[in-house]
Short mmCIF file of C-alpha atoms in Angstrom, two decimals:
data_model
loop_
_atom_site.label_atom_id
_atom_site.label_comp_id
_atom_site.label_asym_id
_atom_site.label_seq_id
_atom_site.Cartn_x
_atom_site.Cartn_y
_atom_site.Cartn_z
CA MET A 1275 89.59 74.12 101.63
CA ARG A 1276 93.06 73.75 103.05
CA ASN A 1277 94.95 70.57 103.79
CA THR A 1278 97.47 72.15 106.16
CA ILE A 1279 98.15 70.24 109.35
CA PRO A 1280 99.04 72.54 112.26
CA ASN A 1281 102.37 72.08 114.01
CA GLU A 1282 103.84 73.79 117.06
CA LYS A 1283 106.26 76.05 115.17
CA GLU A 1284 105.60 79.71 115.84
CA LYS A 1285 106.72 82.38 113.39
CA PHE A 1286 107.45 85.94 114.43
CA LEU A 1287 107.24 89.20 112.57
CA ASN A 1288 110.30 91.42 112.41
CA ASP A 1289 110.03 94.62 114.44
CA ASP A 1290 109.56 96.70 111.30
CA ASP A 1291 106.97 94.41 109.67
CA PHE A 1292 103.37 95.54 109.44
CA ILE A 1293 100.74 93.21 108.01
CA VAL A 1294 97.92 94.58 105.87
CA SER A 1295 95.24 92.52 104.20
CA LYS A 1296 91.79 93.19 102.81
CA THR A 1297 88.85 90.93 102.06
CA ASP A 1298 85.65 91.46 100.17
CA THR A 1299 82.25 91.12 101.82
CA LYS A 1300 82.31 87.36 101.24
CA GLY A 1301 85.64 86.91 103.05
CA HIS A 1302 87.80 86.43 99.95
CA ILE A 1303 91.27 87.95 100.18
CA ILE A 1304 91.57 90.82 97.71
CA TYR A 1305 94.83 92.39 98.94
CA GLY A 1306 97.86 91.47 100.98
CA ASN A 1307 101.04 93.45 101.44
CA LYS A 1308 104.48 91.80 101.19
CA SER A 1309 104.70 91.12 104.94
CA PHE A 1310 101.30 89.42 104.93
CA ILE A 1311 102.16 87.22 101.95
CA LYS A 1312 105.58 86.32 103.36
CA MET A 1313 104.20 85.34 106.80
CA SER A 1314 101.41 83.27 105.27
CA GLY A 1315 103.81 81.09 103.29
CA TYR A 1316 101.46 81.26 100.31
CA SER A 1317 102.20 83.02 97.05
CA ASP A 1318 100.13 86.05 96.14
CA LYS A 1319 98.43 83.96 93.44
CA GLU A 1320 97.41 81.36 96.04
CA LEU A 1321 96.08 83.98 98.47
CA LEU A 1322 94.28 86.43 96.21
CA GLY A 1323 90.73 85.24 95.73
CA ALA A 1324 91.04 82.58 98.44
CA SER A 1325 88.78 82.57 101.48
CA ASP A 1326 90.34 84.21 104.52
CA SER A 1327 89.57 80.97 106.36
CA ILE A 1328 92.64 79.50 104.64
CA LEU A 1329 94.60 81.22 107.42
CA ARG A 1330 92.33 80.33 110.34
CA HIS A 1331 94.14 78.27 112.92
CA PRO A 1332 91.89 75.56 114.40
CA ASP A 1333 92.83 76.70 117.93
CA LEU A 1334 90.99 79.98 117.36
CA PRO A 1335 87.30 79.65 118.16
CA THR A 1336 84.93 80.33 115.28
CA LEU A 1337 83.05 82.62 117.67
CA ILE A 1338 85.87 85.16 117.28
CA PHE A 1339 85.26 85.33 113.53
CA LYS A 1340 81.52 85.56 114.05
CA LEU A 1341 82.11 88.57 116.30
CA LEU A 1342 84.51 90.14 113.80
CA TRP A 1343 82.01 89.80 110.94
CA GLU A 1344 79.14 91.12 113.06
CA ARG A 1345 81.19 94.25 113.76
CA ILE A 1346 82.28 94.63 110.16
CA LEU A 1347 78.71 94.42 108.88
CA LYS A 1348 77.72 97.15 111.35
CA LYS A 1349 80.73 99.19 110.14
CA GLU A 1350 82.15 99.10 113.67
CA GLU A 1351 85.85 98.86 114.41
CA ILE A 1352 87.18 95.97 116.49
CA PHE A 1353 90.59 94.94 117.79
CA ALA A 1354 91.38 91.27 118.40
CA TYR A 1355 94.28 88.87 118.74
CA VAL A 1356 94.14 86.36 115.90
CA LYS A 1357 96.17 83.18 115.55
CA ASN A 1358 96.85 82.55 111.87
CA LEU A 1359 97.94 79.30 110.26
CA THR A 1360 100.66 79.34 107.59
CA LYS A 1361 100.78 77.15 104.51
CA GLU A 1362 103.39 74.88 106.07
CA GLY A 1363 101.46 74.51 109.34
CA SER A 1364 103.28 77.05 111.50
CA PHE A 1365 101.37 79.78 113.25
CA TYR A 1366 101.73 83.46 114.04
CA TRP A 1367 99.78 85.91 116.15
CA VAL A 1368 98.55 89.28 114.99
CA PHE A 1369 96.81 92.04 116.90
CA ALA A 1370 94.25 92.85 114.25
CA ASN A 1371 92.51 96.16 113.75
CA VAL A 1372 89.46 95.21 111.72
CA THR A 1373 87.42 97.89 110.00
CA ALA A 1374 84.94 98.05 107.17
CA THR A 1375 85.74 100.28 104.22
CA THR A 1376 83.25 101.53 101.70
CA ASP A 1377 83.49 103.40 98.44
CA HIS A 1378 80.63 105.71 99.43
#
């Protein structure tokens, strides 16, 4: 559970930044590249193993995440704009390409 209070400060990615993150089937973050960790404001130790909801901005309807998880469980790809919340309360937008990966 996070204690971050949202503010109106928007953060922007650099033109050459590309965010990559992975979660397990329970929504726990298992990987984040340097750009992802930097934008989040959390350390890798704080992020890895944490629920991906730690980054969910309260402005983003939970219905969006329900739709994302429905698609993931069906192994269907989906694209969506997601507003993420940083540790210090700022926000940033990502155009997410969400896909399920399997080892099989």
